[in-house]
CSV table of C-alpha atoms and ligand atoms in Angstrom, one decimal:
chain,number,residue,atom,x,y,z
A,1,MET,CA,123.5,147.0,34.2
A,2,GLU,CA,126.2,145.9,31.8
A,3,ASP,CA,127.6,143.5,34.5
A,4,GLU,CA,124.1,142.0,34.9
A,5,VAL,CA,123.8,141.4,31.2
A,6,LYS,CA,127.2,139.8,31.1
A,7,LYS,CA,126.3,137.6,34.0
A,8,LEU,CA,123.2,136.4,32.2
A,9,THR,CA,125.2,135.7,29.1
A,10,ASP,CA,127.7,133.7,31.2
A,11,VAL,CA,124.9,131.7,32.7
A,12,LYS,CA,123.6,130.8,29.3
A,13,LYS,CA,127.0,129.7,28.2
A,14,LEU,CA,127.6,127.6,31.3
A,15,SER,CA,124.4,125.7,31.2
A,16,VAL,CA,124.0,125.3,27.5
A,17,ASN,CA,125.3,121.8,27.3
A,18,GLY,CA,122.3,120.5,29.2
A,19,LYS,CA,124.6,118.3,31.3
A,20,SER,CA,125.7,120.5,34.1
A,21,SER,CA,123.3,121.4,36.9
A,22,ARG,CA,125.6,124.2,37.9
A,23,PHE,CA,123.5,127.3,37.2
A,24,PRO,CA,125.5,130.3,38.7
A,25,GLY,CA,123.3,133.1,39.8
A,26,PHE,CA,120.1,131.2,39.1
A,27,TYR,CA,118.5,132.8,42.2
A,28,LYS,CA,119.1,136.3,40.9
A,29,LEU,CA,117.2,135.8,37.7
A,30,ASP,CA,113.6,136.7,36.8
A,31,LEU,CA,111.1,133.8,37.2
A,32,SER,CA,110.4,133.7,33.4
A,33,TYR,CA,114.1,133.8,32.6
A,34,ARG,CA,114.7,130.8,34.9
A,35,LEU,CA,112.1,128.9,33.0
A,36,ASP,CA,113.7,129.8,29.7
A,37,LEU,CA,117.1,128.7,31.0
A,38,LEU,CA,115.6,125.3,32.0
A,39,GLU,CA,115.0,124.7,28.3
A,40,GLN,CA,118.7,124.3,27.9
A,41,TRP,CA,118.6,121.5,30.5
A,42,TYR,CA,115.6,119.9,29.1
A,43,PRO,CA,113.6,120.9,26.0
A,44,LEU,CA,110.4,122.2,27.6
A,45,THR,CA,107.5,123.3,25.3
A,46,THR,CA,105.9,126.7,25.6
A,47,ASN,CA,102.8,125.0,27.0
A,48,GLU,CA,104.8,123.1,29.6
A,49,LYS,CA,106.5,126.3,30.7
A,50,TRP,CA,103.1,128.1,30.9
A,51,MET,CA,101.8,125.2,33.0
A,52,LEU,CA,104.7,125.3,35.4
A,53,LYS,CA,104.2,129.0,35.9
A,54,ARG,CA,100.4,129.1,36.0
A,55,GLU,CA,98.6,125.9,36.4
A,56,THR,CA,99.9,122.3,36.6
A,57,LEU,CA,96.6,120.9,37.8
A,58,THR,CA,93.1,121.8,36.4
A,59,PRO,CA,90.1,121.9,38.7
A,60,GLU,CA,88.5,119.3,36.4
A,61,LEU,CA,91.3,116.8,37.1
A,62,ALA,CA,91.3,117.7,40.8
A,63,ASP,CA,87.6,116.8,40.8
A,64,ILE,CA,88.5,113.4,39.6
A,65,MET,CA,91.3,112.9,42.1
A,66,VAL,CA,89.5,113.7,45.3
A,67,GLU,CA,86.0,113.9,46.7
A,68,ASN,CA,84.2,117.1,47.3
A,69,ALA,CA,86.8,119.1,45.3
A,70,ILE,CA,86.3,122.8,45.3
A,71,GLY,CA,89.5,123.9,43.6
A,72,VAL,CA,93.3,123.5,43.4
A,73,PHE,CA,95.7,124.6,46.2
A,74,GLY,CA,98.9,126.3,45.2
A,75,LEU,CA,102.4,126.0,46.7
A,76,PRO,CA,105.6,127.7,45.5
A,77,LEU,CA,107.5,125.5,43.1
A,78,GLY,CA,111.3,126.1,42.8
A,79,ILE,CA,114.3,124.3,41.4
A,80,ALA,CA,117.4,123.5,43.5
A,81,VAL,CA,120.4,123.6,41.3
A,82,ASN,CA,124.1,122.5,41.4
A,83,LEU,CA,123.5,118.9,42.6
A,84,LYS,CA,125.9,116.2,41.7
A,85,LEU,CA,125.1,112.8,43.0
A,86,ASN,CA,126.9,109.6,42.1
A,87,ASN,CA,128.9,111.7,39.6
A,88,LYS,CA,125.8,112.7,37.7
A,89,ASP,CA,124.2,116.2,37.6
A,90,TYR,CA,120.6,116.7,38.7
A,91,ILE,CA,118.2,119.6,39.1
A,92,VAL,CA,115.7,119.2,41.8
A,93,PRO,CA,112.1,120.5,41.7
A,94,MET,CA,110.8,121.3,45.2
A,95,ALA,CA,107.2,122.3,46.1
A,96,VAL,CA,107.4,124.0,49.5
A,97,GLU,CA,106.0,126.9,51.4
A,98,GLU,CA,109.1,127.4,53.7
A,99,SER,CA,111.7,129.9,52.7
A,100,SER,CA,115.4,128.9,52.9
A,101,VAL,CA,114.8,125.2,51.9
A,102,ILE,CA,115.6,125.6,48.1
A,103,ALA,CA,118.5,128.0,48.8
A,104,ALA,CA,120.0,125.6,51.4
A,105,LEU,CA,120.0,122.7,49.0
A,106,SER,CA,121.4,124.7,46.1
A,107,ASN,CA,124.2,126.1,48.3
A,108,SER,CA,125.2,122.9,50.0
A,109,ALA,CA,125.1,121.0,46.6
A,110,ARG,CA,127.5,123.6,45.3
A,111,LEU,CA,129.8,123.3,48.3
A,112,ILE,CA,129.9,119.5,48.0
A,113,ARG,CA,130.5,119.6,44.2
A,114,ASP,CA,133.4,122.0,44.7
A,115,HIS,CA,134.9,120.5,47.9
A,116,GLY,CA,133.6,117.0,48.4
A,117,LYS,CA,131.6,114.1,47.1
A,118,LEU,CA,128.0,112.9,47.4
A,119,THR,CA,127.0,109.2,46.8
A,120,ALA,CA,123.8,107.2,47.4
A,121,LYS,CA,122.7,103.7,46.8
A,122,ALA,CA,119.1,102.4,47.0
A,123,THR,CA,118.3,98.7,47.6
A,124,ASP,CA,115.8,96.9,45.4
A,125,PRO,CA,112.3,98.4,45.6
A,126,ILE,CA,110.9,95.8,48.0
A,127,MET,CA,107.7,96.5,49.9
A,128,PHE,CA,105.5,94.3,51.9
A,129,SER,CA,101.9,94.1,53.0
A,130,GLN,CA,100.6,92.5,56.2
A,131,VAL,CA,97.7,90.2,56.8
A,132,GLN,CA,96.6,90.1,60.4
A,133,LEU,CA,95.1,86.7,61.4
A,134,VAL,CA,93.4,86.4,64.8
A,135,ASN,CA,91.6,83.6,66.7
A,136,VAL,CA,94.1,81.1,65.4
A,137,LYS,CA,94.2,78.1,67.8
A,138,ASP,CA,97.8,77.0,67.3
A,139,PRO,CA,99.9,79.9,65.9
A,140,GLU,CA,103.0,77.8,65.4
A,141,LYS,CA,101.1,75.1,63.5
A,142,ALA,CA,99.4,77.8,61.5
A,143,LYS,CA,102.8,79.4,60.6
A,144,ASN,CA,104.1,76.1,59.3
A,145,ARG,CA,100.9,75.5,57.3
A,146,ILE,CA,101.2,78.9,55.6
A,147,LEU,CA,104.9,78.4,54.8
A,148,ARG,CA,104.3,75.0,53.3
A,149,LYS,CA,101.8,76.6,50.9
A,150,LYS,CA,104.1,79.5,50.1
A,151,LYS,CA,104.5,78.6,46.4
A,152,ASP,CA,100.7,78.5,45.8
A,153,LEU,CA,100.2,81.7,47.7
A,154,LEU,CA,102.8,83.5,45.7
A,155,ARG,CA,101.3,82.3,42.5
A,156,VAL,CA,97.9,83.7,43.4
A,157,ALA,CA,99.5,87.0,44.6
A,158,ASN,CA,101.3,87.3,41.3
A,159,GLU,CA,98.1,86.6,39.2
A,160,GLN,CA,96.8,89.9,40.6
A,161,ASP,CA,99.6,92.0,38.9
A,162,PRO,CA,100.8,90.5,35.6
A,163,VAL,CA,102.2,93.9,34.6
A,164,LEU,CA,104.5,94.0,37.6
A,165,VAL,CA,105.6,90.3,37.1
A,166,LYS,CA,106.3,91.0,33.4
A,167,LEU,CA,108.6,93.8,34.5
A,168,GLY,CA,110.6,91.5,36.7
A,169,GLY,CA,108.8,92.5,39.9
A,170,GLY,CA,105.9,90.9,41.8
A,171,ALA,CA,105.5,88.8,45.0
A,172,LYS,CA,108.8,87.2,45.9
A,173,ASP,CA,108.4,85.7,49.3
A,174,ILE,CA,106.0,85.1,52.2
A,175,GLU,CA,107.1,85.4,55.8
A,176,VAL,CA,105.1,84.7,59.0
A,177,ARG,CA,105.5,86.3,62.4
A,178,ILE,CA,103.7,85.5,65.6
A,179,ILE,CA,103.3,88.5,67.8
A,180,ASP,CA,101.8,89.1,71.3
A,181,SER,CA,99.1,91.7,71.5
A,182,LEU,CA,96.6,93.2,73.9
A,183,SER,CA,94.1,90.6,72.6
A,184,GLY,CA,96.5,87.7,72.7
A,185,PRO,CA,98.8,86.1,70.0
A,186,MET,CA,98.3,87.0,66.4
A,187,VAL,CA,99.7,85.5,63.2
A,188,ILE,CA,101.0,88.2,60.9
A,189,VAL,CA,101.7,87.3,57.3
A,190,HIS,CA,104.1,89.5,55.3
A,191,ILE,CA,103.8,89.3,51.5
A,192,ILE,CA,107.1,90.6,50.1
A,193,VAL,CA,106.8,92.3,46.8
A,194,ASP,CA,109.3,93.8,44.3
A,195,CYS,CA,107.4,96.9,43.2
A,196,ARG,CA,109.9,98.0,40.4
A,197,ASP,CA,109.1,101.7,39.6
A,198,ALA,CA,105.9,102.0,41.6
A,199,MET,CA,105.6,103.1,45.2
A,200,GLY,CA,103.5,99.9,45.4
A,201,ALA,CA,101.0,100.4,48.2
A,202,ASN,CA,98.0,99.7,45.9
A,203,ALA,CA,99.7,96.7,44.3
A,204,VAL,CA,100.6,95.0,47.7
A,205,ASN,CA,97.3,95.9,49.2
A,206,THR,CA,95.5,94.1,46.4
A,207,MET,CA,97.7,91.0,46.9
A,208,ALA,CA,97.0,91.1,50.7
A,209,GLU,CA,93.2,91.3,50.2
A,210,THR,CA,93.3,88.5,47.7
A,211,LEU,CA,95.3,86.2,49.9
A,212,ALA,CA,93.4,86.9,53.1
A,213,PRO,CA,90.4,84.5,52.6
A,214,LEU,CA,92.9,81.8,51.5
A,215,LEU,CA,94.9,82.3,54.6
A,216,GLU,CA,91.8,82.3,56.8
A,217,GLU,CA,90.8,79.0,55.4
A,218,LEU,CA,94.3,77.6,55.8
A,219,VAL,CA,94.7,78.4,59.5
A,220,LYS,CA,91.0,78.4,60.4
A,221,GLY,CA,91.3,82.0,61.7
A,222,GLU,CA,90.0,85.4,61.0
A,223,ALA,CA,91.8,88.1,58.9
A,224,ILE,CA,91.3,91.7,60.0
A,225,CYS,CA,93.9,94.2,58.5
A,226,LYS,CA,95.3,93.6,55.0
A,227,ILE,CA,97.5,96.6,54.2
A,228,VAL,CA,101.0,97.8,53.2
A,229,SER,CA,103.5,98.5,56.0
A,230,ASN,CA,104.9,102.0,55.8
A,231,LEU,CA,107.9,100.9,57.7
A,232,SER,CA,109.4,99.8,54.4
A,233,ASP,CA,112.7,98.8,55.9
A,234,ARG,CA,113.7,96.6,52.9
A,235,ARG,CA,113.5,99.6,50.6
A,236,LEU,CA,116.4,101.6,51.9
A,237,VAL,CA,118.7,104.3,50.7
A,238,ARG,CA,122.2,104.9,52.0
A,239,VAL,CA,123.6,108.3,51.4
A,240,LYS,CA,127.1,109.6,52.1
A,241,MET,CA,128.6,113.0,51.9
A,242,GLU,CA,132.3,113.8,52.2
A,243,LEU,CA,133.6,117.4,52.7
A,244,GLU,CA,136.9,119.1,53.2
A,245,VAL,CA,136.6,120.9,56.5
A,246,ASP,CA,138.3,124.2,55.4
A,247,CYS,CA,135.2,125.3,53.5
A,248,LEU,CA,133.1,125.1,56.7
A,249,ALA,CA,134.7,128.2,58.2
A,250,ARG,CA,131.9,130.6,59.1
A,251,ALA,CA,130.8,133.2,61.6
A,252,GLY,CA,134.3,133.5,63.1
A,253,PHE,CA,134.8,129.8,63.5
A,254,SER,CA,137.6,128.0,61.6
A,255,GLY,CA,136.7,125.0,59.4
A,256,GLU,CA,138.1,122.7,62.0
A,257,GLU,CA,136.0,124.3,64.8
A,258,ALA,CA,132.9,124.3,62.7
A,259,ALA,CA,133.3,120.6,61.9
A,260,GLU,CA,133.8,119.8,65.6
A,261,ARG,CA,130.7,121.8,66.5
A,262,ILE,CA,128.6,120.0,63.8
A,263,ILE,CA,129.7,116.7,65.3
A,264,LYS,CA,128.7,117.8,68.8
A,265,ALA,CA,125.4,119.0,67.5
A,266,TYR,CA,124.8,115.5,66.1
A,267,HIS,CA,125.8,113.9,69.4
A,268,PHE,CA,123.1,116.1,71.1
A,269,ALA,CA,120.5,114.7,68.6
A,270,ASP,CA,121.8,111.1,69.2
A,271,ALA,CA,121.4,111.5,73.0
A,272,ASP,CA,118.1,113.4,73.1
A,273,PRO,CA,114.8,112.6,71.3
A,274,TYR,CA,113.7,116.2,71.7
A,275,ARG,CA,116.6,117.4,69.5
A,276,ALA,CA,116.4,114.2,67.3
A,277,ALA,CA,112.9,115.2,66.2
A,278,THR,CA,114.1,118.6,65.0
A,279,HIS,CA,117.2,117.1,63.4
A,280,ASN,CA,115.0,114.7,61.4
A,281,LYS,CA,112.6,117.5,60.5
A,282,GLY,CA,115.6,119.1,58.9
A,283,VAL,CA,116.1,115.9,56.8
A,284,MET,CA,112.4,115.9,55.8
A,285,ASN,CA,112.7,119.6,54.7
A,286,GLY,CA,114.8,118.3,51.8
A,287,ILE,CA,112.7,115.2,51.1
A,288,ASP,CA,109.0,116.3,51.4
A,289,PRO,CA,109.2,119.1,48.8
A,290,ILE,CA,110.5,116.6,46.2
A,291,LEU,CA,107.9,114.0,47.1
A,292,ILE,CA,105.2,116.6,46.7
A,293,ALA,CA,106.6,117.9,43.3
A,294,THR,CA,106.8,114.3,42.0
A,295,GLY,CA,103.3,113.3,43.1
A,296,ASN,CA,104.6,110.9,45.8
A,297,ASP,CA,102.8,110.1,49.0
A,298,TRP,CA,104.7,112.3,51.5
A,299,ARG,CA,102.7,111.0,54.5
A,300,ALA,CA,104.0,107.5,53.7
A,301,GLY,CA,107.5,108.9,53.4
A,302,GLU,CA,107.2,110.7,56.7
A,303,ALA,CA,105.8,107.6,58.5
A,304,GLY,CA,108.5,105.4,57.1
A,305,VAL,CA,111.4,107.7,58.1
A,306,HIS,CA,110.1,108.4,61.7
A,307,ALA,CA,109.3,104.7,62.4
A,308,TYR,CA,112.8,103.8,61.2
A,309,ALA,CA,114.3,106.5,63.4
A,310,ALA,CA,112.6,104.7,66.4
A,311,ARG,CA,113.5,101.1,65.5
A,312,SER,CA,116.0,100.7,68.4
A,313,GLY,CA,113.3,101.6,70.9
A,314,GLN,CA,114.6,105.2,71.3
A,315,TYR,CA,113.8,107.8,68.7
A,316,LYS,CA,117.2,108.6,67.1
A,317,PRO,CA,118.5,110.9,64.3
A,318,VAL,CA,118.5,109.2,61.0
A,319,SER,CA,121.8,110.8,59.9
A,320,LYS,CA,125.2,111.0,61.6
A,321,PHE,CA,128.3,113.2,61.3
A,322,TYR,CA,131.9,112.3,62.1
A,323,ARG,CA,135.4,113.0,61.0
A,324,GLU,CA,137.3,110.5,58.8
A,325,LYS,CA,141.0,109.8,59.4
A,326,SER,CA,141.9,112.2,56.6
A,327,GLY,CA,140.1,114.9,58.5
A,328,LYS,CA,137.2,115.2,56.1
A,329,LEU,CA,133.7,115.7,57.6
A,330,ILE,CA,131.5,112.7,56.8
A,331,GLY,CA,127.7,112.7,56.8
A,332,GLU,CA,125.8,109.4,56.5
A,333,MET,CA,122.2,108.5,56.5
A,334,GLU,CA,120.1,105.4,56.0
A,335,ILE,CA,116.4,105.7,55.5
A,336,PRO,CA,113.4,103.9,54.0
A,337,MET,CA,112.3,105.6,50.8
A,338,ALA,CA,109.3,104.1,49.0
A,339,LEU,CA,108.9,106.3,45.9
A,340,GLY,CA,107.3,105.8,42.5
A,341,ILE,CA,107.8,107.3,39.1
A,342,VAL,CA,104.7,105.4,37.9
A,343,GLY,CA,101.3,104.7,39.5
A,344,GLY,CA,99.4,106.7,42.0
A,345,VAL,CA,99.2,110.4,41.1
A,346,THR,CA,102.6,110.3,39.2
A,347,SER,CA,100.9,109.1,36.1
A,348,ILE,CA,98.0,111.5,36.0
A,349,HIS,CA,99.2,114.9,37.4
A,350,PRO,CA,100.4,117.0,34.4
A,351,GLY,CA,102.9,119.0,36.5
A,352,VAL,CA,104.4,115.8,37.9
A,353,LYS,CA,105.0,114.4,34.5
A,354,ILE,CA,106.9,117.6,33.4
A,355,LEU,CA,108.9,117.7,36.6
A,356,LEU,CA,109.9,114.0,36.4
A,357,LYS,CA,111.2,114.7,32.9
A,358,LEU,CA,113.2,117.7,34.2
A,359,MET,CA,114.7,115.5,36.9
A,360,LYS,CA,115.9,113.0,34.3
A,361,VAL,CA,115.4,110.1,36.7
A,362,LYS,CA,115.1,106.7,35.0
A,363,ASN,CA,113.6,104.6,37.8
A,364,SER,CA,112.3,104.7,41.3
A,365,LYS,CA,115.7,103.8,42.8
A,366,GLN,CA,117.2,106.9,41.2
A,367,LEU,CA,114.4,109.1,42.5
A,368,SER,CA,114.8,107.6,46.0
A,369,GLU,CA,118.6,108.2,46.0
A,370,LEU,CA,118.0,111.8,44.9
A,371,ALA,CA,115.4,112.5,47.5
A,372,ALA,CA,117.5,111.0,50.3
A,373,ALA,CA,120.6,112.9,49.2
A,374,ALA,CA,118.6,116.1,49.3
A,375,GLY,CA,117.5,115.2,52.8
A,376,LEU,CA,121.0,114.7,54.0
A,377,LEU,CA,122.3,117.9,52.4
A,378,GLN,CA,119.4,119.9,53.9
A,379,ASN,CA,120.1,118.4,57.3
A,380,PHE,CA,123.8,119.1,57.0
A,381,THR,CA,123.1,122.8,56.1
A,382,ALA,CA,120.8,123.2,59.0
A,383,VAL,CA,123.2,121.6,61.5
A,384,TRP,CA,126.2,123.6,60.1
A,385,THR,CA,124.2,126.9,60.4
A,386,LEU,CA,123.0,126.0,63.9
A,387,ALA,CA,126.5,125.1,65.0
A,388,THR,CA,127.9,128.4,63.7
A,389,GLU,CA,125.9,131.6,63.1
A,390,GLY,CA,122.5,130.3,64.3
A,391,ILE,CA,119.5,129.6,62.3
A,392,GLN,CA,117.7,133.0,62.5
A,393,LYS,CA,120.0,135.2,60.5
A,394,GLY,CA,119.7,133.5,57.1
A,395,HIS,CA,116.3,132.2,57.7
A,396,MET,CA,114.9,135.6,58.6
A,397,THR,CA,116.3,137.3,55.6
A,398,LEU,CA,114.1,135.1,53.4
A,399,HIS,CA,111.3,134.9,55.9
A,400,ALA,CA,111.3,138.8,56.0
A,401,ARG,CA,109.6,138.8,52.6
A,402,ASN,CA,106.7,136.7,53.9
A,403,VAL,CA,106.3,139.0,56.9
A,404,ALA,CA,106.4,142.0,54.5
A,405,VAL,CA,103.6,140.5,52.4
A,406,PHE,CA,101.7,139.6,55.5
A,407,ALA,CA,101.9,143.3,56.5
A,408,GLY,CA,100.4,144.4,53.2
A,409,ALA,CA,103.4,145.1,51.0
A,410,ILE,CA,103.3,143.8,47.4
A,411,GLY,CA,105.8,143.3,44.6
A,412,GLU,CA,108.9,145.6,44.7
A,413,MET,CA,107.6,147.2,47.9
A,414,ALA,CA,107.7,143.8,49.7
A,415,VAL,CA,111.3,143.4,48.8
A,416,LYS,CA,112.2,146.9,50.0
A,417,VAL,CA,110.4,146.3,53.3
A,418,ALA,CA,112.0,142.9,53.7
A,419,ASN,CA,115.5,144.3,53.0
A,420,GLN,CA,115.1,147.1,55.5
A,421,MET,CA,113.9,144.6,58.3
A,422,ALA,CA,116.8,142.2,57.4
A,423,HIS,CA,119.3,145.1,57.6
A,424,GLU,CA,117.9,146.1,61.0
A,425,GLY,CA,117.8,142.5,62.2
A,426,ARG,CA,114.2,143.1,63.3
A,427,VAL,CA,111.8,140.9,61.3
A,428,ARG,CA,108.5,141.5,62.9
A,429,TYR,CA,105.0,142.2,61.6
A,430,ASP,CA,104.6,145.5,63.5
A,431,ARG,CA,108.0,146.7,62.1
A,432,ALA,CA,107.0,145.7,58.6
A,433,LYS,CA,103.8,147.8,59.0
A,434,GLN,CA,105.8,150.8,60.1
A,435,ILE,CA,108.4,150.6,57.3
A,436,LEU,CA,105.6,150.1,54.7
A,437,LYS,CA,103.7,153.1,56.0
A,438,HIS,CA,106.9,155.2,55.9
A,439,LEU,CA,107.9,154.0,52.3
A,440,LEU,CA,104.3,154.6,51.0
A,441,VAL,CA,104.3,158.2,52.5
A,442,ARG,CA,107.7,158.9,50.9
A,443,GLU,CA,106.6,157.5,47.6
A,444,THR,CA,103.5,159.7,47.6
A,445,GLN,CA,105.5,162.7,48.4
A,446,GLU,CA,108.0,162.0,45.6
A,447,GLU,CA,105.1,161.6,43.2
A,448,GLU,CA,103.6,165.0,44.3
A,449,ASN,CA,107.0,166.7,44.0
A,450,LYS,CA,107.3,165.3,40.4
A,451,ASP,CA,103.8,166.7,39.5
A,452,LYS,CA,104.7,170.2,40.8
B,501,LIG,P1,99.2,102.0,41.3
B,501,LIG,O1,98.4,100.8,41.6
B,501,LIG,O2,98.5,103.2,40.7
B,501,LIG,O3,100.4,101.6,40.2
B,501,LIG,C1,101.2,100.5,40.4
B,501,LIG,C2,100.9,99.6,39.2
B,501,LIG,O4,101.4,100.1,38.0
B,501,LIG,C3,101.7,98.3,39.4
B,501,LIG,O5,101.0,97.4,40.2
B,501,LIG,C4,101.8,97.8,37.9
B,501,LIG,O6,100.7,97.0,37.6
B,501,LIG,C5,101.7,99.1,37.1
B,501,LIG,N1,103.0,99.4,36.5
B,501,LIG,C6,103.2,99.9,35.2
B,501,LIG,N2,104.5,100.1,35.0
B,501,LIG,C7,105.2,99.8,36.1
B,501,LIG,C8,106.6,99.9,36.4
B,501,LIG,N3,107.5,100.3,35.6
B,501,LIG,N4,106.9,99.5,37.7
B,501,LIG,C9,106.0,99.1,38.5
B,501,LIG,N5,104.7,99.0,38.3
B,501,LIG,C10,104.3,99.4,37.0
B,501,LIG,O7,100.0,102.6,42.5
B,501,LIG,P2,100.9,102.0,43.6
B,501,LIG,O8,102.3,102.4,43.4
B,501,LIG,O9,100.7,100.5,43.8
B,501,LIG,O10,100.3,102.7,44.9
B,501,LIG,C11,100.7,104.0,45.2
B,501,LIG,C12,99.5,104.8,45.7
B,501,LIG,O11,98.9,104.1,46.8
B,501,LIG,C13,99.8,106.1,46.2
B,501,LIG,O12,99.0,107.1,45.6
B,501,LIG,C14,99.5,106.1,47.7
B,501,LIG,O13,99.1,107.3,48.2
B,501,LIG,C15,98.5,105.0,47.8
B,501,LIG,N6,98.3,104.3,49.1
B,501,LIG,C16,99.2,104.4,50.1
B,501,LIG,C17,98.9,103.7,51.3
B,501,LIG,C18,100.0,103.8,52.3
B,501,LIG,O14,101.1,104.2,52.1
B,501,LIG,N7,99.7,103.3,53.5
B,501,LIG,C19,97.8,103.0,51.4
B,501,LIG,C20,96.9,102.9,50.3
B,501,LIG,C21,97.1,103.6,49.2
């Protein structure tokens, strides 16, 4: 007990400067105490803490956000700690139903901050929308006609979003492609837009819809689709992790052996789309929970990353692992990441507003770098685990609690049932039922003995 109190006191001291995201033993604390501790990182009000714990979105707001609303759907919200990216500390809110994800990010972030380095760089927030023109008689001539009118078209596009233009963003260029399709050649116009701190889909869609009739007139054709491309390959993030291999020793493998096995696991993903899909799912395990917690469109994120993974014609892993001359393990990843800190839901969801403040991100580039870095670390942890002790051991320890609850255990009892199953290495619904029954009988007997 005394030890525990001392630990808590230490935690307070360590995190009190509000600059370090290193929160030792955060996972051992009580939920409310974790919220109290976060105040030292960022001054949360009592109301904000209550909202994070109980209700970040009211049914009334939900009713405005979607059609036919009947309520609000909950997901666990956790904080991954310890992350240091580009030499700056971050805490990372994650809304996710899968156990292990938040622990994996916190643990790998700690490993890298102690034994390596994590860097990321995002390109400018460039998105583009597409206008599809069909029934165009001479596509080459049409292309030239559009390009000659580029200046006028850009002016009209920018008139649609004076706010964006004022912030230094807006439509910057127009490109034209001629593609072959099942219904013959098509002229595809790309409107290239700097979206600043917005994800930008609505902004670029508006521009595309405004320009479509002008383009129809210009090429004497017919416009069909006018919509953003989710293969946002001009809005990329490049992440790199460097790690001393000694710290990779695990499950009887030396650090050297573990590093070589990680690289071979990556080579498997590089050669085989069946494995690449799961490799990339590991990346998205780190990214999607952040996108959800920050009110970003995670379907758009998923579409972008997977389309980028297939850009060579074969579906590939988006990250790679290799050894540097010095012997360090290097992980690298390049992915599209179109995220916003304004616009869409980000500006109206009360929980998102609190979580963005907690993240201390200043612009969309920083958020994209953070999400991509979390994706790479999550992927690294999964591959490291796979290549050494296997995924089930750690995963099952946490999953055991879900199985225990599924079997009917609640509160402390769920933890007891889960611990017993983890200890036995048998995490199954039927076993959870047996243990629960046994513990309940024992508890009742103990109560009866006390009463005698
Ligand atoms: P938005 O239109 O709500 O906000 C963007 C606007 O905010 C900008 O156009 C600008 O006028 C203004 N703004 C104010 N401050 C800004 C700043 N600092 N930086 C940039 N802009 C600023 O939203 P959006 O970002 O254009 O669109 C995102 C939404 O579009 C998401 O909710 C997404 O789900 C949805 N959406 C996605 C798709 C898709 O991905 N295929 C398609 C349609 C809609």
